């Protein structure tokens, strides 16, 4: 236990030495720029098989843990998306989706670069290879969002079909969140697996860094939402830009957690590989 604590302290020191809080700010900025293109791409694909308004309502449910002003910002943009004509298959549709994917791949490339810094390895992969990897990760990210949306859609329907006592509904709701957290752990672990350009260690579905990053992310999100909704004065300080400021802060917390997890993995992996 003492050795584990020492490793965690080392990881946190390296986290600050590598200027990861500053890198997290860059991740937050690029993620903010790519967030709405990602939602548009998801809306395009979803609109081929269902009413986009349904997607909008489900995404609003997913973002319920965000602070109110950030949730309002996303809801307003989603309302604009829902009022747009439904997409039709064709060259224009393909170009639109590819354009949005290209935008999303930019933030993935930025994230991978920051993770390389946390692992302290140079990324000498060629531009084409890095871009293809980022595009593939962007596709996976949007598919992950689609899976989360499906979970949100199916869970209430399953609860209604099964019926039974209220405690059963609570169990199913808890199971839904458990699956969501587990998927997030796996997703973060994949970032740590394919982001840094280094020789892969033994394959693991999860890692200590991925678990810590996910727990910090969810806990910080809940705490930040409570603080902003109850005690924050962002609306008075930032005015019309309050939603943007709060969303950027929330994205910074996400980047902070992911990079801290990367430093933890790097520290533990270095210890395991040492003679």
Tab-separated table of C-alpha atoms in Angstrom:
chain	number	residue	atom	x	y	z
A	1	UNK	CA	0.000	0.000	0.000
A	2	UNK	CA	2.853	2.378	0.878
A	3	UNK	CA	4.535	1.629	-2.457
A	4	UNK	CA	1.299	2.365	-4.311
A	5	UNK	CA	0.945	5.668	-2.479
A	6	UNK	CA	4.506	6.609	-3.397
A	7	UNK	CA	3.790	5.859	-7.057
A	8	UNK	CA	0.667	8.016	-6.990
A	9	UNK	CA	2.632	10.901	-5.483
A	10	UNK	CA	5.280	10.481	-8.191
A	11	UNK	CA	2.582	10.453	-10.870
A	12	UNK	CA	1.067	13.677	-9.549
A	13	UNK	CA	4.477	15.363	-9.446
A	14	UNK	CA	5.156	14.359	-13.041
A	15	UNK	CA	1.644	15.510	-13.936
A	16	UNK	CA	2.590	19.036	-12.888
A	17	UNK	CA	6.127	18.816	-14.283
A	18	UNK	CA	4.739	17.889	-17.714
A	19	UNK	CA	2.364	20.888	-17.531
A	20	UNK	CA	-0.632	18.613	-17.925
A	21	UNK	CA	-3.107	21.181	-16.526
A	22	UNK	CA	-2.107	23.470	-19.409
A	23	UNK	CA	-2.403	20.602	-21.889
A	24	UNK	CA	-5.862	19.861	-20.473
A	25	UNK	CA	-6.856	23.435	-21.311
A	26	UNK	CA	-5.824	22.823	-24.918
A	27	UNK	CA	-7.836	19.612	-24.977
A	28	UNK	CA	-10.859	21.492	-23.624
A	29	UNK	CA	-10.571	24.173	-26.316
A	30	UNK	CA	-10.288	21.735	-29.218
A	31	UNK	CA	-12.993	19.501	-27.766
A	32	UNK	CA	-15.342	22.477	-27.543
A	33	UNK	CA	-14.713	23.243	-31.212
A	34	UNK	CA	-15.351	19.602	-32.182
A	35	UNK	CA	-18.281	18.915	-29.839
A	36	UNK	CA	-21.032	20.312	-32.006
A	37	UNK	CA	-19.638	18.860	-35.265
A	38	UNK	CA	-19.689	15.475	-33.496
A	39	UNK	CA	-23.321	16.000	-32.496
A	40	UNK	CA	-24.159	17.046	-36.056
A	41	UNK	CA	-22.537	13.896	-37.466
A	42	UNK	CA	-24.443	11.780	-34.957
A	43	UNK	CA	-27.660	13.612	-35.839
A	44	UNK	CA	-27.058	12.997	-39.557
A	45	UNK	CA	-26.630	9.257	-39.023
A	46	UNK	CA	-29.478	8.993	-36.520
A	47	UNK	CA	-31.783	10.955	-38.807
A	48	UNK	CA	-31.559	8.223	-41.442
A	49	UNK	CA	-33.509	5.795	-39.266
A	50	UNK	CA	-35.423	7.908	-36.748
A	51	UNK	CA	-36.719	11.353	-35.918
A	52	UNK	CA	-33.815	13.663	-34.935
A	53	UNK	CA	-36.062	15.210	-32.276
A	54	UNK	CA	-35.892	11.883	-30.427
A	55	UNK	CA	-32.095	12.047	-30.442
A	56	UNK	CA	-32.226	15.597	-29.109
A	57	UNK	CA	-34.370	14.601	-26.129
A	58	UNK	CA	-32.094	11.668	-25.312
A	59	UNK	CA	-28.911	13.746	-25.487
A	60	UNK	CA	-30.533	16.268	-23.163
A	61	UNK	CA	-31.089	13.387	-20.733
A	62	UNK	CA	-27.451	12.307	-21.031
A	63	UNK	CA	-26.224	15.839	-20.293
A	64	UNK	CA	-28.339	16.059	-17.145
A	65	UNK	CA	-25.157	15.895	-15.032
A	66	UNK	CA	-23.799	19.075	-16.618
A	67	UNK	CA	-24.267	22.463	-14.940
A	68	UNK	CA	-27.490	24.184	-15.947
A	69	UNK	CA	-25.926	26.953	-18.054
A	70	UNK	CA	-23.814	24.468	-20.034
A	71	UNK	CA	-26.835	22.212	-20.474
A	72	UNK	CA	-28.816	25.176	-21.814
A	73	UNK	CA	-26.093	25.975	-24.351
A	74	UNK	CA	-26.140	22.426	-25.717
A	75	UNK	CA	-29.951	22.284	-25.660
A	76	UNK	CA	-30.222	25.448	-27.752
A	77	UNK	CA	-27.855	24.067	-30.380
A	78	UNK	CA	-29.683	20.739	-30.377
A	79	UNK	CA	-32.964	22.561	-30.971
A	80	UNK	CA	-31.465	24.168	-34.075
A	81	UNK	CA	-30.303	20.752	-35.252
A	82	UNK	CA	-33.743	19.222	-34.747
A	83	UNK	CA	-35.421	21.967	-36.780
A	84	UNK	CA	-33.192	21.285	-39.787
A	85	UNK	CA	-34.489	19.089	-42.644
A	86	UNK	CA	-33.837	15.383	-42.236
A	87	UNK	CA	-30.734	14.246	-44.128
A	88	UNK	CA	-31.045	12.431	-47.433
A	89	UNK	CA	-28.487	9.939	-48.691
A	90	UNK	CA	-26.319	11.365	-51.431
A	91	UNK	CA	-22.973	12.964	-52.207
A	92	UNK	CA	-23.831	16.021	-50.124
A	93	UNK	CA	-24.663	13.841	-47.137
A	94	UNK	CA	-21.399	11.909	-47.408
A	95	UNK	CA	-19.380	15.116	-47.731
A	96	UNK	CA	-21.135	16.618	-44.706
A	97	UNK	CA	-20.458	13.557	-42.534
A	98	UNK	CA	-16.814	13.353	-43.627
A	99	UNK	CA	-16.359	17.052	-42.899
A	100	UNK	CA	-17.710	16.629	-39.389
A	101	UNK	CA	-15.531	13.544	-38.835
A	102	UNK	CA	-12.492	15.524	-39.944
A	103	UNK	CA	-13.291	18.172	-37.351
A	104	UNK	CA	-13.680	15.556	-34.616
A	105	UNK	CA	-10.394	13.900	-35.617
A	106	UNK	CA	-8.620	17.170	-34.832
A	107	UNK	CA	-9.455	16.979	-31.141
A	108	UNK	CA	-8.514	13.288	-31.089
A	109	UNK	CA	-5.103	14.124	-32.539
A	110	UNK	CA	-4.650	16.847	-29.926
A	111	UNK	CA	-5.631	14.418	-27.163
A	112	UNK	CA	-3.203	11.779	-28.422
A	113	UNK	CA	-0.420	14.381	-28.523
A	114	UNK	CA	-1.102	15.349	-24.905
A	115	UNK	CA	-1.135	11.692	-23.846
A	116	UNK	CA	2.252	11.213	-25.541
A	117	UNK	CA	3.567	14.068	-23.405
A	118	UNK	CA	2.160	12.446	-20.267
A	119	UNK	CA	3.859	9.167	-21.200
A	120	UNK	CA	7.024	11.141	-22.072
A	121	UNK	CA	7.491	9.467	-25.453
A	122	UNK	CA	8.121	11.228	-28.804
A	123	UNK	CA	5.446	10.729	-31.440
A	124	UNK	CA	7.434	10.197	-34.637
A	125	UNK	CA	4.579	8.601	-36.547
A	126	UNK	CA	4.034	10.214	-39.930
A	127	UNK	CA	1.251	12.759	-40.444
A	128	UNK	CA	-0.784	10.367	-42.577
A	129	UNK	CA	-0.589	7.592	-39.993
A	130	UNK	CA	-1.505	9.944	-37.155
A	131	UNK	CA	-4.440	11.368	-39.105
A	132	UNK	CA	-5.783	7.943	-40.070
A	133	UNK	CA	-5.559	6.848	-36.442
A	134	UNK	CA	-7.351	10.020	-35.343
A	135	UNK	CA	-10.092	9.516	-37.946
A	136	UNK	CA	-10.598	5.917	-36.828
A	137	UNK	CA	-10.803	7.054	-33.213
A	138	UNK	CA	-13.297	9.770	-34.209
A	139	UNK	CA	-15.561	7.153	-35.790
A	140	UNK	CA	-15.315	4.993	-32.669
A	141	UNK	CA	-16.113	8.019	-30.486
A	142	UNK	CA	-19.292	8.790	-32.424
A	143	UNK	CA	-20.308	5.120	-32.306
A	144	UNK	CA	-19.714	5.205	-28.547
A	145	UNK	CA	-22.023	8.203	-28.307
A	146	UNK	CA	-24.605	6.248	-30.297
A	147	UNK	CA	-24.362	3.308	-27.878
A	148	UNK	CA	-24.869	5.648	-24.935
A	149	UNK	CA	-27.925	7.152	-26.620
A	150	UNK	CA	-29.361	3.672	-27.216
A	151	UNK	CA	-28.829	2.844	-23.544
A	152	UNK	CA	-30.688	5.971	-22.521
A	153	UNK	CA	-33.534	5.152	-24.909
A	154	UNK	CA	-33.897	1.470	-24.040
A	155	UNK	CA	-33.491	1.617	-20.272
A	156	UNK	CA	-36.761	3.473	-19.520
A	157	UNK	CA	-38.619	1.255	-21.996
A	158	UNK	CA	-37.187	-1.873	-20.371
A	159	UNK	CA	-38.193	-0.610	-16.940
A	160	UNK	CA	-41.732	0.052	-18.196
A	161	UNK	CA	-41.996	-3.400	-19.806
A	162	UNK	CA	-40.640	-5.312	-16.826
A	163	UNK	CA	-42.758	-3.398	-14.347
A	164	UNK	CA	-42.627	-4.738	-10.804
A	165	UNK	CA	-41.727	-2.866	-7.617
A	166	UNK	CA	-40.017	0.498	-7.659
A	167	UNK	CA	-36.826	-1.045	-6.329
A	168	UNK	CA	-36.480	-2.995	-9.597
A	169	UNK	CA	-36.508	0.259	-11.521
A	170	UNK	CA	-33.788	1.589	-9.256
A	171	UNK	CA	-31.721	-1.550	-9.865
A	172	UNK	CA	-32.060	-1.219	-13.640
A	173	UNK	CA	-31.207	2.479	-13.455
A	174	UNK	CA	-28.126	1.658	-11.373
A	175	UNK	CA	-27.170	-1.042	-13.861
A	176	UNK	CA	-27.419	1.462	-16.696
A	177	UNK	CA	-25.015	3.824	-14.949
A	178	UNK	CA	-22.677	0.939	-14.124
A	179	UNK	CA	-22.532	0.002	-17.802
A	180	UNK	CA	-21.959	3.640	-18.757
A	181	UNK	CA	-19.067	3.961	-16.291
A	182	UNK	CA	-17.600	0.649	-17.499
A	183	UNK	CA	-17.765	1.771	-21.132
A	184	UNK	CA	-16.052	5.017	-20.174
A	185	UNK	CA	-13.253	3.095	-18.439
A	186	UNK	CA	-12.747	0.974	-21.556
A	187	UNK	CA	-12.843	4.063	-23.790
A	188	UNK	CA	-10.211	5.870	-21.716
A	189	UNK	CA	-8.126	2.716	-21.665
A	190	UNK	CA	-8.210	2.645	-25.487
A	191	UNK	CA	-6.909	6.220	-25.510
A	192	UNK	CA	-3.991	5.088	-23.354
A	193	UNK	CA	-3.425	2.074	-25.593
A	194	UNK	CA	-3.410	3.750	-29.010
A	195	UNK	CA	-2.555	7.359	-28.129
A	196	UNK	CA	1.083	7.092	-27.008
A	197	UNK	CA	3.591	5.934	-29.615
A	198	UNK	CA	5.359	3.260	-27.639
A	199	UNK	CA	5.771	-0.462	-27.518
A	200	UNK	CA	2.592	-1.922	-26.107
A	201	UNK	CA	2.725	-3.515	-22.696
A	202	UNK	CA	0.800	-6.667	-21.934
A	203	UNK	CA	-2.789	-6.276	-23.168
A	204	UNK	CA	-5.251	-5.230	-20.474
A	205	UNK	CA	-8.909	-4.360	-20.848
A	206	UNK	CA	-8.679	-1.846	-18.006
A	207	UNK	CA	-5.858	-0.102	-16.167
A	208	UNK	CA	-5.417	1.745	-12.900
A	209	UNK	CA	-5.111	5.052	-14.726
A	210	UNK	CA	-8.321	4.496	-16.697
A	211	UNK	CA	-10.275	3.647	-13.541
A	212	UNK	CA	-8.898	6.639	-11.629
A	213	UNK	CA	-9.527	8.990	-14.566
A	214	UNK	CA	-13.130	7.826	-14.931
A	215	UNK	CA	-13.898	8.090	-11.219
A	216	UNK	CA	-12.359	11.567	-11.015
A	217	UNK	CA	-14.230	12.647	-14.147
A	218	UNK	CA	-17.643	11.527	-12.884
A	219	UNK	CA	-17.073	12.789	-9.341
A	220	UNK	CA	-15.727	16.146	-10.522
A	221	UNK	CA	-18.621	16.512	-12.967
A	222	UNK	CA	-21.180	15.950	-10.221
A	223	UNK	CA	-19.423	18.278	-7.795
A	224	UNK	CA	-18.897	20.970	-10.415
A	225	UNK	CA	-22.549	20.831	-11.495
A	226	UNK	CA	-23.719	21.224	-7.894
A	227	UNK	CA	-21.327	24.115	-7.299
A	228	UNK	CA	-22.312	26.006	-10.456
A	229	UNK	CA	-26.054	25.474	-9.999
A	230	UNK	CA	-26.113	26.383	-6.296
A	231	UNK	CA	-23.199	28.702	-5.618
A	232	UNK	CA	-21.740	29.823	-8.948
A	233	UNK	CA	-22.066	33.352	-10.293
A	234	UNK	CA	-20.945	32.653	-13.841
A	235	UNK	CA	-24.043	34.252	-15.372
A	236	UNK	CA	-23.271	37.544	-13.632
A	237	UNK	CA	-19.569	37.348	-14.492
A	238	UNK	CA	-19.680	36.136	-18.096
A	239	UNK	CA	-23.186	37.158	-19.151
A	240	UNK	CA	-24.197	35.563	-22.451
A	241	UNK	CA	-20.914	33.611	-22.493
A	242	UNK	CA	-21.638	31.830	-19.200
A	243	UNK	CA	-22.601	28.591	-20.938
A	244	UNK	CA	-19.406	28.614	-23.000
A	245	UNK	CA	-17.232	29.316	-19.948
A	246	UNK	CA	-18.834	26.591	-17.823
A	247	UNK	CA	-18.708	24.023	-20.631
A	248	UNK	CA	-15.024	24.790	-21.211
A	249	UNK	CA	-14.335	24.342	-17.491
A	250	UNK	CA	-16.150	21.006	-17.500
A	251	UNK	CA	-14.161	19.866	-20.543
A	252	UNK	CA	-10.979	20.996	-18.781
A	253	UNK	CA	-11.885	18.741	-15.851
A	254	UNK	CA	-12.296	15.852	-18.305
A	255	UNK	CA	-8.891	16.520	-19.879
A	256	UNK	CA	-7.350	16.926	-16.421
A	257	UNK	CA	-8.673	13.517	-15.339
A	258	UNK	CA	-7.567	11.747	-18.530
A	259	UNK	CA	-4.025	13.140	-18.392
A	260	UNK	CA	-3.697	12.377	-14.681
A	261	UNK	CA	-4.710	8.792	-15.459
A	262	UNK	CA	-2.088	8.704	-18.217
A	263	UNK	CA	0.594	9.832	-15.763
A	264	UNK	CA	-0.504	7.116	-13.323
A	265	UNK	CA	-0.276	4.475	-16.040
A	266	UNK	CA	3.106	5.779	-17.156
A	267	UNK	CA	4.472	5.632	-13.600
A	268	UNK	CA	3.153	2.140	-12.912
A	269	UNK	CA	4.270	0.796	-16.320
A	270	UNK	CA	7.771	2.232	-15.883
A	271	UNK	CA	8.051	0.494	-12.521
A	272	UNK	CA	6.929	-2.822	-14.001
A	273	UNK	CA	9.359	-2.604	-16.918
A	274	UNK	CA	12.367	-1.696	-14.755
A	275	UNK	CA	14.778	-4.585	-13.915
